[in-house]
Short mmCIF file of C-alpha atoms in Angstrom, two decimals:
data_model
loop_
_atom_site.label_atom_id
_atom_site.label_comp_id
_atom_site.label_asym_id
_atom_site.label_seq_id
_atom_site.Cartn_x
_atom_site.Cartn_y
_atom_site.Cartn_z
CA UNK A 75 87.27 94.22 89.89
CA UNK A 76 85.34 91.83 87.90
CA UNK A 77 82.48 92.05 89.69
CA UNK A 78 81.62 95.73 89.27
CA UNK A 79 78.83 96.50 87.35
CA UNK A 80 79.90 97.55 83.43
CA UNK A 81 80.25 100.91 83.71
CA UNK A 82 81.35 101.23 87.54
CA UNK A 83 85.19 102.42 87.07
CA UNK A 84 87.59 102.91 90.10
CA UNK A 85 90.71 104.67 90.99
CA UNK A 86 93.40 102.28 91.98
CA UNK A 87 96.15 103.73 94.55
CA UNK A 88 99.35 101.98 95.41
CA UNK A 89 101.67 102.71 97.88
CA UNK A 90 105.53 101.30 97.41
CA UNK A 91 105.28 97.83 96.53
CA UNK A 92 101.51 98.20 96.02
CA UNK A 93 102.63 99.63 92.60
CA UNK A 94 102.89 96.11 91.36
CA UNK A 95 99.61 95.32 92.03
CA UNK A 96 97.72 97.95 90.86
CA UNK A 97 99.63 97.73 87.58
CA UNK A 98 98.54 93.69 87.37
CA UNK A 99 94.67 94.97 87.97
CA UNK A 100 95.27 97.82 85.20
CA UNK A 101 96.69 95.10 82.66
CA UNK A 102 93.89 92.65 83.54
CA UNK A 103 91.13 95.51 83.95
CA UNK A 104 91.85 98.36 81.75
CA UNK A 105 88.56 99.44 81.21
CA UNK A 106 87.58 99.43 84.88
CA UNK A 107 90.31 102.14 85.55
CA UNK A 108 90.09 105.84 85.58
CA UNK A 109 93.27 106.60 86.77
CA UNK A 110 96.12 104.60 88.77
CA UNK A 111 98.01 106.71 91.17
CA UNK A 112 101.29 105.36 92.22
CA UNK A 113 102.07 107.09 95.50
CA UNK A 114 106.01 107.13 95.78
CA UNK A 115 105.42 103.24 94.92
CA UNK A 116 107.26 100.77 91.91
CA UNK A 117 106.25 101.57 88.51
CA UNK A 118 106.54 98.95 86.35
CA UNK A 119 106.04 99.56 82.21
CA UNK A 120 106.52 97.00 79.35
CA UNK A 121 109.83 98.35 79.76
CA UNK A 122 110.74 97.84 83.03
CA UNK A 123 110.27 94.69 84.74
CA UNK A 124 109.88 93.55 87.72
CA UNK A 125 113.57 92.23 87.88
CA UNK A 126 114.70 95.43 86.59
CA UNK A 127 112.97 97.51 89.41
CA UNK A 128 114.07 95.00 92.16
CA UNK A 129 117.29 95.36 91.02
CA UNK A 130 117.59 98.72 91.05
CA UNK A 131 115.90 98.90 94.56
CA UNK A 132 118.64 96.65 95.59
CA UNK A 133 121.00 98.48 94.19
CA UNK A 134 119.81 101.93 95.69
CA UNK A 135 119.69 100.92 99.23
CA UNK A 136 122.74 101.80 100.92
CA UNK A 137 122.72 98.54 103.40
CA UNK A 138 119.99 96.47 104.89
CA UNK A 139 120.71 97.91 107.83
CA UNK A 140 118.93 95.58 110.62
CA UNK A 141 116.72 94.24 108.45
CA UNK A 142 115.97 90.30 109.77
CA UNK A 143 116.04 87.87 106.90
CA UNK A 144 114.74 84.34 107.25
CA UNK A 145 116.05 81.52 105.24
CA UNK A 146 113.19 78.66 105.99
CA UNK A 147 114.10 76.06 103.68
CA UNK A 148 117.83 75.92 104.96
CA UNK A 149 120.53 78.21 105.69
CA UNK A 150 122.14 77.83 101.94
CA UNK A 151 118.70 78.57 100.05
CA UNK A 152 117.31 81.95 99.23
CA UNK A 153 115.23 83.87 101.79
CA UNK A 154 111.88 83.27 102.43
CA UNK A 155 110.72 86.04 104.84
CA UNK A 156 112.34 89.91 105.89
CA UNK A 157 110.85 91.94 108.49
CA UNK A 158 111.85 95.61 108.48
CA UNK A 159 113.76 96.09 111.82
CA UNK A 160 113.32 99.31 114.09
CA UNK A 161 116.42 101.22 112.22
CA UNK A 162 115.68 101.17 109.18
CA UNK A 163 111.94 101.62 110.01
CA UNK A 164 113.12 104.42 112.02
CA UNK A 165 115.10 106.26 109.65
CA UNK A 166 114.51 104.50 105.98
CA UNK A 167 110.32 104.39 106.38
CA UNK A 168 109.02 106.95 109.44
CA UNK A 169 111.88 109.50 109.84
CA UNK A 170 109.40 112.33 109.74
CA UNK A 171 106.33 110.93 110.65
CA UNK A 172 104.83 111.51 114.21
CA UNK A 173 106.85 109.02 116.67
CA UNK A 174 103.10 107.47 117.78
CA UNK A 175 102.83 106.72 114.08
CA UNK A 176 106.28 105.16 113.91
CA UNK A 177 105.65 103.18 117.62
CA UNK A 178 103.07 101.51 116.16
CA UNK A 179 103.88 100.40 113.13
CA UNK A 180 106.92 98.98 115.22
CA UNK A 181 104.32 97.17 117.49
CA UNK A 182 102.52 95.72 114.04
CA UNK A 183 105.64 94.76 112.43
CA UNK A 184 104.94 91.10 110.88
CA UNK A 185 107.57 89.21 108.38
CA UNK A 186 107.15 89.66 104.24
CA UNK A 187 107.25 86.94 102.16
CA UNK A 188 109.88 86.82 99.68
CA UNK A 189 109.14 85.98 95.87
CA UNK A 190 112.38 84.33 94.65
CA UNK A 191 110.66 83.20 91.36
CA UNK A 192 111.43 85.78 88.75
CA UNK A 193 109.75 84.19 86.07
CA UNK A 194 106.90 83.74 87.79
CA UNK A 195 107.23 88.02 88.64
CA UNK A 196 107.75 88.57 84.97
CA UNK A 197 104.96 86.57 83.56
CA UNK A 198 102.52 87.55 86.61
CA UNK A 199 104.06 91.49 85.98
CA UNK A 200 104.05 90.93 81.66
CA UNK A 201 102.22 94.74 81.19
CA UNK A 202 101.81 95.67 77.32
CA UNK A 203 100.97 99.16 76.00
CA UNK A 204 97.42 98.35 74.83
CA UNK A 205 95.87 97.53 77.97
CA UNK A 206 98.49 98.58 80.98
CA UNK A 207 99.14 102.02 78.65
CA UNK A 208 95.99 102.75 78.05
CA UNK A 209 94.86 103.53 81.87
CA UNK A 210 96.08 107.27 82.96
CA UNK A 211 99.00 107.28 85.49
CA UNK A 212 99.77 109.33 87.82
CA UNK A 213 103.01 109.28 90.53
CA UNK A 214 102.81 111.13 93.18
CA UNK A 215 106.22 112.14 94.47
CA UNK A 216 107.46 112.18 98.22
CA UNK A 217 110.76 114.24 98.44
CA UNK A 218 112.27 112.89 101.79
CA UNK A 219 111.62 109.70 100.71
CA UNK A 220 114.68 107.37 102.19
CA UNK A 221 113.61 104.09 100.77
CA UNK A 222 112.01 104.64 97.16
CA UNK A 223 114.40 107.66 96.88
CA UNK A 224 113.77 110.87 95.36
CA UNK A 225 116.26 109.97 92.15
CA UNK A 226 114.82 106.36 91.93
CA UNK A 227 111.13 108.11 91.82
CA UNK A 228 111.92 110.28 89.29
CA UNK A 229 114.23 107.92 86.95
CA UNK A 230 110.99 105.87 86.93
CA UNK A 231 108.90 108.74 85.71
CA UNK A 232 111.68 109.65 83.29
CA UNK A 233 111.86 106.01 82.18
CA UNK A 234 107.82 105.76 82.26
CA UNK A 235 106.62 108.66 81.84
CA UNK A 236 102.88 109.07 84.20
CA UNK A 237 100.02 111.45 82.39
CA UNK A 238 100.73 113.74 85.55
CA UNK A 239 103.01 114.04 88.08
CA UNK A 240 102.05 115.43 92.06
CA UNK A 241 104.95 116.98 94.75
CA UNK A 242 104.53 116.40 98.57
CA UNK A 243 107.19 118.16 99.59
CA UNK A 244 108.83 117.29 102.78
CA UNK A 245 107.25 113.96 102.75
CA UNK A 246 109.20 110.78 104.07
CA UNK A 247 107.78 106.85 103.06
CA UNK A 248 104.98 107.33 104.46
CA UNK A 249 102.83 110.62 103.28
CA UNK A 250 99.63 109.02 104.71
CA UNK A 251 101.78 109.80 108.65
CA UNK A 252 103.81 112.48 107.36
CA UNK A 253 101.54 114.31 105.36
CA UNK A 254 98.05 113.39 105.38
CA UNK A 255 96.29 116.82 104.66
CA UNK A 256 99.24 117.02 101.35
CA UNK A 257 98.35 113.81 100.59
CA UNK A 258 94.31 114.36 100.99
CA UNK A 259 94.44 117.51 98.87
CA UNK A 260 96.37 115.54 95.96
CA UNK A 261 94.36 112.51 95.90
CA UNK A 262 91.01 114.83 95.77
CA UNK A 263 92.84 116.81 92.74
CA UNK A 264 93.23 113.75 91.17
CA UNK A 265 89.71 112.86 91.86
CA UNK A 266 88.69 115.98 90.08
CA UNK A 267 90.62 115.42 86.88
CA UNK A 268 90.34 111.53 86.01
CA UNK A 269 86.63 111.23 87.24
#
């Protein structure tokens, strides 16, 4: 971003945790930003945090169902790596997606890397109202959402309130599977109104 020319802007998208980083490039880049669109993704605000969002993620999901954790510097330290296992996948991420969809995203399953340094988060996340506020926001709901749930997605809007808010109805985690043409459609709307 700080190589575009002056007055080159973008729009940034983010999709589930991608909502973290396109809220660090709106703090550090304000001015390069139309409009951020956080598609069913974390919102964080100078309000909410990045601990407070984890938490509440944590909270949320029901179990970690068969979710592989790795613990690589010893069995009594925090874990290093998860890697989303074919349940939860199956019925947390893809459950209405097309099953070719979901087959390969099981076949390009790799292992996340885990963060355990919340201070680190918070400083790296630290958004204030005069630059992160400043950018327009947008969320763009997904209904059948079974990981970022519907009631998590809309507590964050409540508790950060976006300049606009977009439906896909019937959408799981992943609109871009689920609902492409929905998804299309509200991205070029977007488009249209933060040029």
């Amino acid at each position: 971003m700080a190589s575009l020319a002056p007055e080159e802007r973008v729009i940034l998208v983010g999709h589930s945790m991608g909502g973290y980083w396109i809220s660090a490039a709106m703090e550090s880049f304000p001015e390069k930003v139309s409009v951020a669109v956080f598609c069913t993704a974390l919102m964080p605000s100078p309000e909410l945090s990045y601990t407070t969002l984890s938490a509440e993620v944590n909270r949320i999901l029901d179990s970690d169902m068969d979710i592989v954790f790795t613990y690589g510097n010893g069995p009594n330290k925090q874990t290093t790596w998860f890697l989303f296992g074919p349940d939860f996948m199956c019925s947390k991420l893809y459950q209405l997606s097309p099953p070719e969809d979901l087959t390969l995203a099981l076949l390009l399953a790799r292992p996340l890397p885990v963060y355990n340094d919340e201070a680190m988060w918070n400083e790296a996340m630290t958004l204030t109202k005069d630059k992160y506020g400043s950018v327009h926001r947008v969320f763009v709901l997904c209904d059948r959402d079974n990981a970022i749930q519907e009631d998590f997605q809309r507590w964050m809007i409540e508790n950060n309130p976006s300049d606009d808010m977009k439906l896909i109805s019937g959408s799981d985690h992943m609109p871009m599977f689920s609902k492409p043409k929905e998804l299309y459609f509200c991205l070029q709307e977007i488009v249209e109104k933060y040029p």
